[in-house]
């Protein structure tokens, strides 16, 4: 039974106090007003404003029949809530309006999403559906425009639509009947009639090998003269420091032949090294920037996060600008986040040797930028709060992030990657999250952290030598009402 809008607002209002009294409620990230959030959807700039939709189960802090929640912003930093854009209320989406994307066409907003349908025996059906809006707030559903083609299972979802040269394209996450993940491609002249062209890339294709039983949330765009295909393969096994989370997000860079719809590309590169990053989506803004949001979570968590007591769970990452440089994708927090900065602390030429605390460098919600001016040590460590640690050793070039479990209560666990030479670290810390950008965004570690909210300590230390650092730190202001 679909609950009506009044019931939904009642639930939000009834839980507002409980949700807002959570010390782990974030200050400058997009969160659900109540319930569970997962993927960012439909990122678009329409009629002068940014729109972010998100997968939302308002009724419980668990996955279920998803809605599209909606926030609107003038500057990518301050968000206003809008009414839910899509509810699972039709035969073709009754078990969830799953992930998808938005484009602007003839002054209207077209959103494409996957209608998820399940029967009593849990058999699944998927429909790629269209909904149209004149004002960007109210949507009229047009129903399915694509059915699952032969050779594929019902794991066929997450349409990402874009215009290129003379027509519309859609990439979709798919699973073949042989249980291989693929990104398949469609074209259209009018956004309603779609032609299937098969896979653009997938598991088992030349140069890829076996690479997962399903690919979710593909995205395809051009940046710096390259074609970048982002995908989220499921079913990869850990390999050294790579593929440590249950599901992965990363990209293939290369060149798409749009005539033959083939893709010549380099190997898969992970987008993020942290514990909580999945299902990213990108958009292009009017200045031409390619902006990415990710889900600051991952699937099938076994541990219950403490926010569940306050009837909400998960958030989106901060918006990041993507830049293609020296053969790799860099992620940089969008410049507009400067609007949140307050109380700057600026320390030049700080000699770090042994254990050090920096005057004024502490807090629970902050941005911290460290530039390494000179390195004469074996290792450098930053302890943030009691239970989070960043560590770099120059003999092995290993960068490590550690936290005390997914609920802030477990044993220490770590994520690592190789960083050839550490030049800078930029940390965005919120009440229960940390996004660490290494070397101008060459590597990123995104994680939820549940530390003592009263503990704003930051301690630095070196091993066998000294490190010369320039540091800047800001307190970050709350970015307005999220309800
Ligand atoms: C990714 C995903 C998508 C799906 C959505 C459902 O996290 O599984 O493939 O559309 O979430 O909420």
PDB file of C-alpha atoms and ligand atoms in Angstrom, residues 38-39 41 55-56 63-64 66 97-100 114 157-158 214 216-217 234 278-279 295 299, ligand 1:
ATOM      1  CA  UNK A  38      21.340   6.318  -0.800  1.00  0.00           C
ATOM      2  CA  UNK A  39      22.360   7.310  -4.348  1.00  0.00           C
ATOM      3  CA  UNK A  41      20.032  11.084  -8.654  1.00  0.00           C
ATOM      4  CA  UNK A  55      17.197   7.674  -3.324  1.00  0.00           C
ATOM      5  CA  UNK A  56      15.034   7.872  -0.248  1.00  0.00           C
ATOM      6  CA  UNK A  63      16.330  -0.087   2.107  1.00  0.00           C
ATOM      7  CA  UNK A  64      12.828  -0.413   0.648  1.00  0.00           C
ATOM      8  CA  UNK A  66      12.494   4.199  -2.825  1.00  0.00           C
ATOM      9  CA  UNK A  97      11.617   4.621  -8.115  1.00  0.00           C
ATOM     10  CA  UNK A  98      15.233   3.567  -8.442  1.00  0.00           C
ATOM     11  CA  UNK A  99      18.234   5.618  -9.522  1.00  0.00           C
ATOM     12  CA  UNK A 100      18.394   7.737 -12.647  1.00  0.00           C
ATOM     13  CA  UNK A 114      14.195   2.662 -13.045  1.00  0.00           C
ATOM     14  CA  UNK A 157      18.819  -0.082 -14.129  1.00  0.00           C
ATOM     15  CA  UNK A 158      20.150   3.410 -13.375  1.00  0.00           C
ATOM     16  CA  UNK A 214      26.467  -6.544 -12.143  1.00  0.00           C
ATOM     17  CA  UNK A 216      25.365  -0.250 -11.217  1.00  0.00           C
ATOM     18  CA  UNK A 217      25.074   3.485 -11.853  1.00  0.00           C
ATOM     19  CA  UNK A 234      29.529  -5.632  -7.876  1.00  0.00           C
ATOM     20  CA  UNK A 278      29.344   4.534  -3.762  1.00  0.00           C
ATOM     21  CA  UNK A 279      27.037   5.244  -6.701  1.00  0.00           C
ATOM     22  CA  UNK A 295      26.558   8.410  -1.708  1.00  0.00           C
ATOM     23  CA  UNK A 299      25.510  -1.329   0.528  1.00  0.00           C
TER      24      UNK A 299
HETATM   25  C1  LIG B   1      22.953   1.591  -5.997  1.00  0.00           C
HETATM   26  C2  LIG B   1      21.544   1.054  -6.233  1.00  0.00           C
HETATM   27  C3  LIG B   1      21.085   1.277  -7.662  1.00  0.00           C
HETATM   28  C4  LIG B   1      19.594   1.288  -7.530  1.00  0.00           C
HETATM   29  C5  LIG B   1      19.405   1.989  -6.209  1.00  0.00           C
HETATM   30  C6  LIG B   1      18.223   1.516  -5.415  1.00  0.00           C
HETATM   31  O1  LIG B   1      23.197   1.880  -4.666  1.00  0.00           O
HETATM   32  O2  LIG B   1      21.478  -0.310  -5.879  1.00  0.00           O
HETATM   33  O3  LIG B   1      21.566   0.324  -8.590  1.00  0.00           O
HETATM   34  O4  LIG B   1      18.967   1.965  -8.577  1.00  0.00           O
HETATM   35  O5  LIG B   1      20.587   1.769  -5.461  1.00  0.00           O
HETATM   36  O6  LIG B   1      18.030   2.328  -4.298  1.00  0.00           O
END
